[in-house]
């Protein structure tokens, strides 16, 4: 209901979501306390794999494969199915979609539920190699925010490109310039927005 009040105002929806994240984070701290929690890695994925001259944690490879599978699944759902066409129609022109008999509210609710499920699944999968602690969400939120802005609002391809770019910038920035880690993350975002205000793949 809150997000529906900002229909087709994607940036406002992102900021509102971050505001709710502050509220939910404090509620979680109140309910479960501040002790760090951990998610055990499945035994089958606990070893390492040899990739050329480098040993790579099997669980990290699993996360990469799952991420690619989710991207391909979302792309196929969006571009190759009737459901995806319905979602795109509702996003592009809600009034016209209603005129064609599409229940736009149900479509948006379903998309929101799918996004919430993927976010929860990402937290569970990532919790196995990132410790879970109060405030962990706000370590991730700036990265997610930059991914959305750099990739382009409403673009699945932009989300993939943005996540790869932001991941590399964040890791190399922390390794090479730890005292400037946020600068190495947000400065490229500002440069990209100066050249392309809609992001890499955002629609005008």
PDB file of N, CA and C in Angstrom, residues 173-181:
ATOM      1  N   UNK A 173      38.399  -1.703  -4.156  1.00  0.00           N
ATOM      2  CA  UNK A 173      38.532  -0.483  -3.371  1.00  0.00           C
ATOM      3  C   UNK A 173      38.941  -0.763  -1.939  1.00  0.00           C
ATOM      4  N   UNK A 174      38.324  -1.778  -1.317  1.00  0.00           N
ATOM      5  CA  UNK A 174      38.666  -2.121   0.063  1.00  0.00           C
ATOM      6  C   UNK A 174      40.065  -2.718   0.160  1.00  0.00           C
ATOM      7  N   UNK A 175      40.498  -3.427  -0.888  1.00  0.00           N
ATOM      8  CA  UNK A 175      41.824  -4.046  -0.860  1.00  0.00           C
ATOM      9  C   UNK A 175      42.934  -3.022  -1.100  1.00  0.00           C
ATOM     10  N   UNK A 176      42.707  -2.095  -2.039  1.00  0.00           N
ATOM     11  CA  UNK A 176      43.761  -1.158  -2.421  1.00  0.00           C
ATOM     12  C   UNK A 176      43.697   0.152  -1.639  1.00  0.00           C
ATOM     13  N   UNK A 177      42.486   0.627  -1.378  1.00  0.00           N
ATOM     14  CA  UNK A 177      42.324   1.913  -0.678  1.00  0.00           C
ATOM     15  C   UNK A 177      41.282   1.762   0.428  1.00  0.00           C
ATOM     16  N   UNK A 178      41.603   1.030   1.483  1.00  0.00           N
ATOM     17  CA  UNK A 178      40.589   0.760   2.521  1.00  0.00           C
ATOM     18  C   UNK A 178      40.030   2.018   3.164  1.00  0.00           C
ATOM     19  N   UNK A 179      40.846   3.057   3.266  1.00  0.00           N
ATOM     20  CA  UNK A 179      40.363   4.289   3.896  1.00  0.00           C
ATOM     21  C   UNK A 179      39.449   5.087   2.955  1.00  0.00           C
ATOM     22  N   UNK A 180      39.433   4.716   1.674  1.00  0.00           N
ATOM     23  CA  UNK A 180      38.602   5.418   0.689  1.00  0.00           C
ATOM     24  C   UNK A 180      37.602   4.469   0.046  1.00  0.00           C
ATOM     25  N   UNK A 181      37.192   3.443   0.780  1.00  0.00           N
ATOM     26  CA  UNK A 181      36.365   2.399   0.174  1.00  0.00           C
ATOM     27  C   UNK A 181      35.033   2.941  -0.343  1.00  0.00           C
TER      28      UNK A 181
END
